[in-house]
Amino acid sequence: LIPCLVHTACLDNNNKAANNNKSSTATMSSNTCLSTYCNQGWSEVLTHMSPYGYANFGIAFGLGLSVVGAAWGIWLTGSSLVGAAVKAPRIRSKNLISVIFCEATAIYGVIMAIILANKVKKPDEATSTLSEDWDYAGYYYAGYGMFSSGLSVGLTNIASGVSVGIAGSSCAIGDAQDASLFVKILIVEIFASALGIFGIIVGIIQSNSCTFPIAALE
């Protein structure tokens, strides 16, 4: 900072110089970040997260939300089934198919998690920084694609699990009152379970072109 004899003018000039030095230092140290570790606000954190982080979050969301949907459906179906079976024990065996439909949503999540986990590849050379000729477009495309793929499967499976659970609960209660209602409500459960199949089909298509580069472009 330049020393100055006039106090008022000096204060303004020194403040401007200090601000310029801070901004230039931040720019030089972090390029596009406003903070040293790129963590000043959610927008900065999300835009500077590693594609490997996005890919693993996609795996976690795909599996976790699918298990939540399955558990929620089994909770709804199982509680109604056990309660209704007290008065009508004959419904115990055939209504277990509702629990199987709920469990299928968790299986879809496990399948998608295995597919996505096999696509995460580490670079050939262990390094803390990537070279300038790295395939950054494919790098980020793979991360974002796997994240959206896992999220697609997880959200559809949680919706499918809840819908199957509610339909299965109604099926058990209706079957306890009238045995002829079982097959009719079972068709509703099949359509509810198909929602999870739609999600995993789209998720597999989304992840097909997601390939992490393991070496720099030639």
JSON list of C-alpha atoms in Angstrom, two decimals, residues 2-197:
[
{"chain": "A", "resi": 2, "resn": "ILE", "atom": "CA", "xyz": [1.27, 3.53, -0.86]},
{"chain": "A", "resi": 3, "resn": "PRO", "atom": "CA", "xyz": [1.82, 5.78, 2.20]},
{"chain": "A", "resi": 4, "resn": "CYS", "atom": "CA", "xyz": [-0.18, 9.04, 2.05]},
{"chain": "A", "resi": 5, "resn": "LEU", "atom": "CA", "xyz": [-0.10, 12.30, 4.02]},
{"chain": "A", "resi": 6, "resn": "VAL", "atom": "CA", "xyz": [-3.76, 13.24, 3.52]},
{"chain": "A", "resi": 7, "resn": "HIS", "atom": "CA", "xyz": [-5.76, 10.99, 5.81]},
{"chain": "A", "resi": 8, "resn": "THR", "atom": "CA", "xyz": [-9.17, 10.99, 4.04]},
{"chain": "A", "resi": 9, "resn": "ALA", "atom": "CA", "xyz": [-7.85, 10.41, 0.55]},
{"chain": "A", "resi": 10, "resn": "CYS", "atom": "CA", "xyz": [-5.31, 7.92, 1.79]},
{"chain": "A", "resi": 11, "resn": "LEU", "atom": "CA", "xyz": [-7.95, 5.82, 3.52]},
{"chain": "A", "resi": 12, "resn": "ASP", "atom": "CA", "xyz": [-10.05, 5.47, 0.36]},
{"chain": "A", "resi": 13, "resn": "ASN", "atom": "CA", "xyz": [-7.06, 4.65, -1.81]},
{"chain": "A", "resi": 14, "resn": "ASN", "atom": "CA", "xyz": [-5.70, 2.10, 0.63]},
{"chain": "A", "resi": 15, "resn": "ASN", "atom": "CA", "xyz": [-9.10, 0.39, 0.94]},
{"chain": "A", "resi": 16, "resn": "LYS", "atom": "CA", "xyz": [-9.37, 0.13, -2.85]},
{"chain": "A", "resi": 17, "resn": "ALA", "atom": "CA", "xyz": [-5.84, -1.24, -3.10]},
{"chain": "A", "resi": 18, "resn": "ALA", "atom": "CA", "xyz": [-6.50, -3.80, -0.37]},
{"chain": "A", "resi": 19, "resn": "ASN", "atom": "CA", "xyz": [-9.70, -4.97, -2.06]},
{"chain": "A", "resi": 20, "resn": "ASN", "atom": "CA", "xyz": [-7.91, -5.31, -5.39]},
{"chain": "A", "resi": 21, "resn": "ASN", "atom": "CA", "xyz": [-5.13, -7.32, -3.77]},
{"chain": "A", "resi": 22, "resn": "LYS", "atom": "CA", "xyz": [-7.63, -9.65, -2.08]},
{"chain": "A", "resi": 23, "resn": "SER", "atom": "CA", "xyz": [-9.62, -10.23, -5.27]},
{"chain": "A", "resi": 24, "resn": "SER", "atom": "CA", "xyz": [-6.50, -10.85, -7.32]},
{"chain": "A", "resi": 25, "resn": "THR", "atom": "CA", "xyz": [-5.16, -13.27, -4.70]},
{"chain": "A", "resi": 26, "resn": "ALA", "atom": "CA", "xyz": [-8.45, -15.18, -4.61]},
{"chain": "A", "resi": 27, "resn": "THR", "atom": "CA", "xyz": [-8.54, -15.30, -8.38]},
{"chain": "A", "resi": 28, "resn": "MET", "atom": "CA", "xyz": [-4.98, -16.55, -8.64]},
{"chain": "A", "resi": 29, "resn": "SER", "atom": "CA", "xyz": [-5.43, -19.19, -5.94]},
{"chain": "A", "resi": 30, "resn": "SER", "atom": "CA", "xyz": [-8.80, -20.62, -6.92]},
{"chain": "A", "resi": 31, "resn": "ASN", "atom": "CA", "xyz": [-9.48, -19.32, -10.45]},
{"chain": "A", "resi": 32, "resn": "THR", "atom": "CA", "xyz": [-13.30, -19.54, -10.50]},
{"chain": "A", "resi": 33, "resn": "CYS", "atom": "CA", "xyz": [-13.93, -19.95, -6.76]},
{"chain": "A", "resi": 34, "resn": "LEU", "atom": "CA", "xyz": [-14.84, -17.13, -4.40]},
{"chain": "A", "resi": 35, "resn": "SER", "atom": "CA", "xyz": [-13.30, -18.98, -1.45]},
{"chain": "A", "resi": 36, "resn": "THR", "atom": "CA", "xyz": [-10.13, -20.96, -0.93]},
{"chain": "A", "resi": 37, "resn": "TYR", "atom": "CA", "xyz": [-11.83, -24.36, -0.83]},
{"chain": "A", "resi": 38, "resn": "CYS", "atom": "CA", "xyz": [-14.73, -23.61, -3.21]},
{"chain": "A", "resi": 39, "resn": "ASN", "atom": "CA", "xyz": [-17.30, -23.88, -0.42]},
{"chain": "A", "resi": 40, "resn": "GLN", "atom": "CA", "xyz": [-18.85, -20.42, -0.29]},
{"chain": "A", "resi": 41, "resn": "GLY", "atom": "CA", "xyz": [-22.52, -21.34, -0.65]},
{"chain": "A", "resi": 42, "resn": "TRP", "atom": "CA", "xyz": [-24.32, -24.36, -2.07]},
{"chain": "A", "resi": 43, "resn": "SER", "atom": "CA", "xyz": [-24.04, -23.14, -5.66]},
{"chain": "A", "resi": 44, "resn": "GLU", "atom": "CA", "xyz": [-20.24, -23.09, -5.43]},
{"chain": "A", "resi": 45, "resn": "VAL", "atom": "CA", "xyz": [-20.09, -26.46, -3.67]},
{"chain": "A", "resi": 46, "resn": "LEU", "atom": "CA", "xyz": [-22.34, -28.20, -6.21]},
{"chain": "A", "resi": 47, "resn": "THR", "atom": "CA", "xyz": [-20.65, -26.67, -9.27]},
{"chain": "A", "resi": 48, "resn": "HIS", "atom": "CA", "xyz": [-17.17, -27.66, -8.06]},
{"chain": "A", "resi": 49, "resn": "MET", "atom": "CA", "xyz": [-17.94, -31.15, -6.78]},
{"chain": "A", "resi": 50, "resn": "SER", "atom": "CA", "xyz": [-15.93, -33.97, -8.31]},
{"chain": "A", "resi": 51, "resn": "PRO", "atom": "CA", "xyz": [-17.72, -36.12, -10.92]},
{"chain": "A", "resi": 52, "resn": "TYR", "atom": "CA", "xyz": [-16.69, -39.12, -8.83]},
{"chain": "A", "resi": 53, "resn": "GLY", "atom": "CA", "xyz": [-18.70, -37.60, -5.99]},
{"chain": "A", "resi": 54, "resn": "TYR", "atom": "CA", "xyz": [-21.75, -37.18, -8.22]},
{"chain": "A", "resi": 55, "resn": "ALA", "atom": "CA", "xyz": [-21.42, -40.76, -9.46]},
{"chain": "A", "resi": 56, "resn": "ASN", "atom": "CA", "xyz": [-21.25, -42.21, -5.95]},
{"chain": "A", "resi": 57, "resn": "PHE", "atom": "CA", "xyz": [-24.11, -40.03, -4.78]},
{"chain": "A", "resi": 58, "resn": "GLY", "atom": "CA", "xyz": [-26.14, -41.44, -7.68]},
{"chain": "A", "resi": 59, "resn": "ILE", "atom": "CA", "xyz": [-25.36, -44.98, -6.51]},
{"chain": "A", "resi": 60, "resn": "ALA", "atom": "CA", "xyz": [-26.31, -44.09, -2.93]},
{"chain": "A", "resi": 61, "resn": "PHE", "atom": "CA", "xyz": [-29.59, -42.40, -3.92]},
{"chain": "A", "resi": 62, "resn": "GLY", "atom": "CA", "xyz": [-30.54, -45.22, -6.29]},
{"chain": "A", "resi": 63, "resn": "LEU", "atom": "CA", "xyz": [-30.02, -47.91, -3.67]},
{"chain": "A", "resi": 64, "resn": "GLY", "atom": "CA", "xyz": [-31.13, -45.94, -0.61]},
{"chain": "A", "resi": 65, "resn": "LEU", "atom": "CA", "xyz": [-34.40, -44.60, -2.00]},
{"chain": "A", "resi": 66, "resn": "SER", "atom": "CA", "xyz": [-35.27, -48.02, -3.44]},
{"chain": "A", "resi": 67, "resn": "VAL", "atom": "CA", "xyz": [-34.80, -49.64, -0.04]},
{"chain": "A", "resi": 68, "resn": "VAL", "atom": "CA", "xyz": [-36.89, -46.90, 1.59]},
{"chain": "A", "resi": 69, "resn": "GLY", "atom": "CA", "xyz": [-39.69, -47.56, -0.91]},
{"chain": "A", "resi": 70, "resn": "ALA", "atom": "CA", "xyz": [-39.53, -51.32, -0.33]},
{"chain": "A", "resi": 71, "resn": "ALA", "atom": "CA", "xyz": [-39.47, -50.94, 3.46]},
{"chain": "A", "resi": 72, "resn": "TRP", "atom": "CA", "xyz": [-42.37, -48.51, 3.39]},
{"chain": "A", "resi": 73, "resn": "GLY", "atom": "CA", "xyz": [-44.45, -50.84, 1.22]},
{"chain": "A", "resi": 74, "resn": "ILE", "atom": "CA", "xyz": [-43.67, -53.89, 3.35]},
{"chain": "A", "resi": 75, "resn": "TRP", "atom": "CA", "xyz": [-44.58, -51.94, 6.46]},
{"chain": "A", "resi": 76, "resn": "LEU", "atom": "CA", "xyz": [-47.98, -51.00, 5.03]},
{"chain": "A", "resi": 77, "resn": "THR", "atom": "CA", "xyz": [-48.74, -54.42, 3.56]},
{"chain": "A", "resi": 78, "resn": "GLY", "atom": "CA", "xyz": [-47.32, -56.51, 6.39]},
{"chain": "A", "resi": 79, "resn": "SER", "atom": "CA", "xyz": [-49.15, -54.72, 9.18]},
{"chain": "A", "resi": 80, "resn": "SER", "atom": "CA", "xyz": [-52.49, -54.99, 7.39]},
{"chain": "A", "resi": 81, "resn": "LEU", "atom": "CA", "xyz": [-51.85, -58.62, 6.43]},
{"chain": "A", "resi": 82, "resn": "VAL", "atom": "CA", "xyz": [-51.04, -59.72, 9.98]},
{"chain": "A", "resi": 83, "resn": "GLY", "atom": "CA", "xyz": [-53.98, -57.79, 11.40]},
{"chain": "A", "resi": 84, "resn": "ALA", "atom": "CA", "xyz": [-56.49, -59.16, 8.90]},
{"chain": "A", "resi": 85, "resn": "ALA", "atom": "CA", "xyz": [-55.11, -62.71, 9.24]},
{"chain": "A", "resi": 86, "resn": "VAL", "atom": "CA", "xyz": [-56.22, -62.79, 12.86]},
{"chain": "A", "resi": 87, "resn": "LYS", "atom": "CA", "xyz": [-59.84, -63.05, 11.73]},
{"chain": "A", "resi": 88, "resn": "ALA", "atom": "CA", "xyz": [-59.18, -64.78, 8.38]},
{"chain": "A", "resi": 89, "resn": "PRO", "atom": "CA", "xyz": [-56.09, -67.05, 8.61]},
{"chain": "A", "resi": 90, "resn": "ARG", "atom": "CA", "xyz": [-56.61, -68.29, 5.03]},
{"chain": "A", "resi": 91, "resn": "ILE", "atom": "CA", "xyz": [-55.22, -65.03, 3.57]},
{"chain": "A", "resi": 92, "resn": "ARG", "atom": "CA", "xyz": [-51.75, -65.42, 5.08]},
{"chain": "A", "resi": 93, "resn": "SER", "atom": "CA", "xyz": [-50.06, -67.41, 2.33]},
{"chain": "A", "resi": 94, "resn": "LYS", "atom": "CA", "xyz": [-51.42, -65.96, -0.90]},
{"chain": "A", "resi": 95, "resn": "ASN", "atom": "CA", "xyz": [-51.16, -62.34, 0.25]},
{"chain": "A", "resi": 96, "resn": "LEU", "atom": "CA", "xyz": [-47.42, -62.72, 0.75]},
{"chain": "A", "resi": 97, "resn": "ILE", "atom": "CA", "xyz": [-47.15, -61.95, -2.96]},
{"chain": "A", "resi": 98, "resn": "SER", "atom": "CA", "xyz": [-47.76, -58.30, -2.02]},
{"chain": "A", "resi": 99, "resn": "VAL", "atom": "CA", "xyz": [-44.64, -58.38, 0.15]},
{"chain": "A", "resi": 100, "resn": "ILE", "atom": "CA", "xyz": [-42.68, -59.91, -2.74]},
{"chain": "A", "resi": 101, "resn": "PHE", "atom": "CA", "xyz": [-43.77, -57.09, -5.05]},
{"chain": "A", "resi": 102, "resn": "CYS", "atom": "CA", "xyz": [-42.55, -54.56, -2.48]},
{"chain": "A", "resi": 103, "resn": "GLU", "atom": "CA", "xyz": [-39.23, -56.35, -2.10]},
{"chain": "A", "resi": 104, "resn": "ALA", "atom": "CA", "xyz": [-38.77, -56.26, -5.87]},
{"chain": "A", "resi": 105, "resn": "THR", "atom": "CA", "xyz": [-38.33, -52.48, -5.74]},
{"chain": "A", "resi": 106, "resn": "ALA", "atom": "CA", "xyz": [-35.30, -52.93, -3.48]},
{"chain": "A", "resi": 107, "resn": "ILE", "atom": "CA", "xyz": [-33.91, -55.54, -5.88]},
{"chain": "A", "resi": 108, "resn": "TYR", "atom": "CA", "xyz": [-34.20, -53.04, -8.74]},
{"chain": "A", "resi": 109, "resn": "GLY", "atom": "CA", "xyz": [-32.15, -50.59, -6.69]},
{"chain": "A", "resi": 110, "resn": "VAL", "atom": "CA", "xyz": [-29.48, -53.20, -5.93]},
{"chain": "A", "resi": 111, "resn": "ILE", "atom": "CA", "xyz": [-29.22, -54.12, -9.62]},
{"chain": "A", "resi": 112, "resn": "MET", "atom": "CA", "xyz": [-28.85, -50.47, -10.65]},
{"chain": "A", "resi": 113, "resn": "ALA", "atom": "CA", "xyz": [-26.29, -49.81, -7.90]},
{"chain": "A", "resi": 114, "resn": "ILE", "atom": "CA", "xyz": [-24.15, -52.74, -9.10]},
{"chain": "A", "resi": 115, "resn": "ILE", "atom": "CA", "xyz": [-24.32, -51.55, -12.72]},
{"chain": "A", "resi": 116, "resn": "LEU", "atom": "CA", "xyz": [-23.34, -48.00, -11.77]},
{"chain": "A", "resi": 117, "resn": "ALA", "atom": "CA", "xyz": [-20.59, -49.09, -9.35]},
{"chain": "A", "resi": 118, "resn": "ASN", "atom": "CA", "xyz": [-18.91, -51.10, -12.10]},
{"chain": "A", "resi": 119, "resn": "LYS", "atom": "CA", "xyz": [-18.76, -47.98, -14.28]},
{"chain": "A", "resi": 120, "resn": "VAL", "atom": "CA", "xyz": [-16.68, -45.95, -11.80]},
{"chain": "A", "resi": 121, "resn": "LYS", "atom": "CA", "xyz": [-13.07, -46.29, -12.93]},
{"chain": "A", "resi": 122, "resn": "LYS", "atom": "CA", "xyz": [-10.07, -44.61, -11.35]},
{"chain": "A", "resi": 123, "resn": "PRO", "atom": "CA", "xyz": [-7.31, -43.02, -13.52]},
{"chain": "A", "resi": 124, "resn": "ASP", "atom": "CA", "xyz": [-4.36, -45.21, -14.55]},
{"chain": "A", "resi": 125, "resn": "GLU", "atom": "CA", "xyz": [-1.91, -42.90, -12.80]},
{"chain": "A", "resi": 126, "resn": "ALA", "atom": "CA", "xyz": [-2.51, -41.93, -9.18]},
{"chain": "A", "resi": 127, "resn": "THR", "atom": "CA", "xyz": [-2.33, -38.12, -9.07]},
{"chain": "A", "resi": 128, "resn": "SER", "atom": "CA", "xyz": [-3.97, -35.27, -7.19]},
{"chain": "A", "resi": 129, "resn": "THR", "atom": "CA", "xyz": [-4.48, -33.17, -10.34]},
{"chain": "A", "resi": 130, "resn": "LEU", "atom": "CA", "xyz": [-5.58, -34.04, -13.86]},
{"chain": "A", "resi": 131, "resn": "SER", "atom": "CA", "xyz": [-3.63, -32.96, -16.94]},
{"chain": "A", "resi": 132, "resn": "GLU", "atom": "CA", "xyz": [-4.86, -30.24, -19.30]},
{"chain": "A", "resi": 133, "resn": "ASP", "atom": "CA", "xyz": [-5.48, -32.75, -22.11]},
{"chain": "A", "resi": 134, "resn": "TRP", "atom": "CA", "xyz": [-7.84, -34.81, -19.95]},
{"chain": "A", "resi": 135, "resn": "ASP", "atom": "CA", "xyz": [-11.27, -35.64, -21.37]},
{"chain": "A", "resi": 136, "resn": "TYR", "atom": "CA", "xyz": [-13.13, -33.25, -19.09]},
{"chain": "A", "resi": 137, "resn": "ALA", "atom": "CA", "xyz": [-16.32, -33.37, -21.18]},
{"chain": "A", "resi": 138, "resn": "GLY", "atom": "CA", "xyz": [-16.59, -37.16, -20.82]},
{"chain": "A", "resi": 139, "resn": "TYR", "atom": "CA", "xyz": [-15.45, -36.89, -17.20]},
{"chain": "A", "resi": 140, "resn": "TYR", "atom": "CA", "xyz": [-18.29, -34.59, -16.15]},
{"chain": "A", "resi": 141, "resn": "TYR", "atom": "CA", "xyz": [-20.81, -36.26, -18.46]},
{"chain": "A", "resi": 142, "resn": "ALA", "atom": "CA", "xyz": [-20.19, -39.60, -16.74]},
{"chain": "A", "resi": 143, "resn": "GLY", "atom": "CA", "xyz": [-20.57, -38.09, -13.27]},
{"chain": "A", "resi": 144, "resn": "TYR", "atom": "CA", "xyz": [-23.75, -36.17, -14.00]},
{"chain": "A", "resi": 145, "resn": "GLY", "atom": "CA", "xyz": [-25.21, -39.05, -16.03]},
{"chain": "A", "resi": 146, "resn": "MET", "atom": "CA", "xyz": [-24.68, -41.59, -13.26]},
{"chain": "A", "resi": 147, "resn": "PHE", "atom": "CA", "xyz": [-26.13, -39.20, -10.68]},
{"chain": "A", "resi": 148, "resn": "SER", "atom": "CA", "xyz": [-29.29, -38.63, -12.72]},
{"chain": "A", "resi": 149, "resn": "SER", "atom": "CA", "xyz": [-29.54, -42.35, -13.48]},
{"chain": "A", "resi": 150, "resn": "GLY", "atom": "CA", "xyz": [-29.41, -43.33, -9.81]},
{"chain": "A", "resi": 151, "resn": "LEU", "atom": "CA", "xyz": [-31.85, -40.60, -8.88]},
{"chain": "A", "resi": 152, "resn": "SER", "atom": "CA", "xyz": [-34.29, -41.71, -11.59]},
{"chain": "A", "resi": 153, "resn": "VAL", "atom": "CA", "xyz": [-34.29, -45.28, -10.31]},
{"chain": "A", "resi": 154, "resn": "GLY", "atom": "CA", "xyz": [-34.50, -44.28, -6.65]},
{"chain": "A", "resi": 155, "resn": "LEU", "atom": "CA", "xyz": [-37.41, -41.87, -7.03]},
{"chain": "A", "resi": 156, "resn": "THR", "atom": "CA", "xyz": [-39.46, -44.22, -9.21]},
{"chain": "A", "resi": 157, "resn": "ASN", "atom": "CA", "xyz": [-38.83, -47.11, -6.84]},
{"chain": "A", "resi": 158, "resn": "ILE", "atom": "CA", "xyz": [-39.90, -45.19, -3.76]},
{"chain": "A", "resi": 159, "resn": "ALA", "atom": "CA", "xyz": [-43.13, -44.24, -5.55]},
{"chain": "A", "resi": 160, "resn": "SER", "atom": "CA", "xyz": [-43.61, -47.82, -6.74]},
{"chain": "A", "resi": 161, "resn": "GLY", "atom": "CA", "xyz": [-42.96, -49.30, -3.27]},
{"chain": "A", "resi": 162, "resn": "VAL", "atom": "CA", "xyz": [-45.46, -47.02, -1.56]},
{"chain": "A", "resi": 163, "resn": "SER", "atom": "CA", "xyz": [-48.14, -47.62, -4.18]},
{"chain": "A", "resi": 164, "resn": "VAL", "atom": "CA", "xyz": [-47.66, -51.41, -4.02]},
{"chain": "A", "resi": 165, "resn": "GLY", "atom": "CA", "xyz": [-47.77, -51.27, -0.23]},
{"chain": "A", "resi": 166, "resn": "ILE", "atom": "CA", "xyz": [-51.05, -49.36, -0.14]},
{"chain": "A", "resi": 167, "resn": "ALA", "atom": "CA", "xyz": [-52.58, -51.62, -2.79]},
{"chain": "A", "resi": 168, "resn": "GLY", "atom": "CA", "xyz": [-51.33, -54.72, -0.95]},
{"chain": "A", "resi": 169, "resn": "SER", "atom": "CA", "xyz": [-52.77, -53.47, 2.31]},
{"chain": "A", "resi": 170, "resn": "SER", "atom": "CA", "xyz": [-56.17, -53.00, 0.68]},
{"chain": "A", "resi": 171, "resn": "CYS", "atom": "CA", "xyz": [-55.84, -56.40, -0.97]},
{"chain": "A", "resi": 172, "resn": "ALA", "atom": "CA", "xyz": [-55.28, -58.15, 2.36]},
{"chain": "A", "resi": 173, "resn": "ILE", "atom": "CA", "xyz": [-58.21, -56.39, 4.05]},
{"chain": "A", "resi": 174, "resn": "GLY", "atom": "CA", "xyz": [-60.52, -56.93, 1.05]},
{"chain": "A", "resi": 175, "resn": "ASP", "atom": "CA", "xyz": [-59.54, -60.59, 0.73]},
{"chain": "A", "resi": 176, "resn": "ALA", "atom": "CA", "xyz": [-60.34, -61.15, 4.39]},
{"chain": "A", "resi": 177, "resn": "GLN", "atom": "CA", "xyz": [-63.91, -59.95, 3.72]},
{"chain": "A", "resi": 178, "resn": "ASP", "atom": "CA", "xyz": [-64.43, -61.39, 0.22]},
{"chain": "A", "resi": 179, "resn": "ALA", "atom": "CA", "xyz": [-62.06, -63.94, -1.37]},
{"chain": "A", "resi": 180, "resn": "SER", "atom": "CA", "xyz": [-63.16, -62.98, -4.89]},
{"chain": "A", "resi": 181, "resn": "LEU", "atom": "CA", "xyz": [-61.53, -59.55, -4.53]},
{"chain": "A", "resi": 182, "resn": "PHE", "atom": "CA", "xyz": [-57.99, -60.93, -4.32]},
{"chain": "A", "resi": 183, "resn": "VAL", "atom": "CA", "xyz": [-57.36, -61.43, -8.05]},
{"chain": "A", "resi": 184, "resn": "LYS", "atom": "CA", "xyz": [-58.93, -58.10, -8.96]},
{"chain": "A", "resi": 185, "resn": "ILE", "atom": "CA", "xyz": [-56.79, -56.08, -6.55]},
{"chain": "A", "resi": 186, "resn": "LEU", "atom": "CA", "xyz": [-53.72, -58.14, -7.49]},
{"chain": "A", "resi": 187, "resn": "ILE", "atom": "CA", "xyz": [-53.92, -56.67, -11.01]},
{"chain": "A", "resi": 188, "resn": "VAL", "atom": "CA", "xyz": [-53.70, -53.21, -9.46]},
{"chain": "A", "resi": 189, "resn": "GLU", "atom": "CA", "xyz": [-50.56, -54.28, -7.58]},
{"chain": "A", "resi": 190, "resn": "ILE", "atom": "CA", "xyz": [-48.96, -55.55, -10.78]},
{"chain": "A", "resi": 191, "resn": "PHE", "atom": "CA", "xyz": [-49.43, -52.19, -12.47]},
{"chain": "A", "resi": 192, "resn": "ALA", "atom": "CA", "xyz": [-48.06, -50.41, -9.40]},
{"chain": "A", "resi": 193, "resn": "SER", "atom": "CA", "xyz": [-45.01, -52.67, -9.41]},
{"chain": "A", "resi": 194, "resn": "ALA", "atom": "CA", "xyz": [-44.42, -51.91, -13.10]},
{"chain": "A", "resi": 195, "resn": "LEU", "atom": "CA", "xyz": [-43.57, -48.31, -12.19]},
{"chain": "A", "resi": 196, "resn": "GLY", "atom": "CA", "xyz": [-40.24, -49.50, -10.77]},
{"chain": "A", "resi": 197, "resn": "ILE", "atom": "CA", "xyz": [-39.49, -51.41, -13.99]}
]
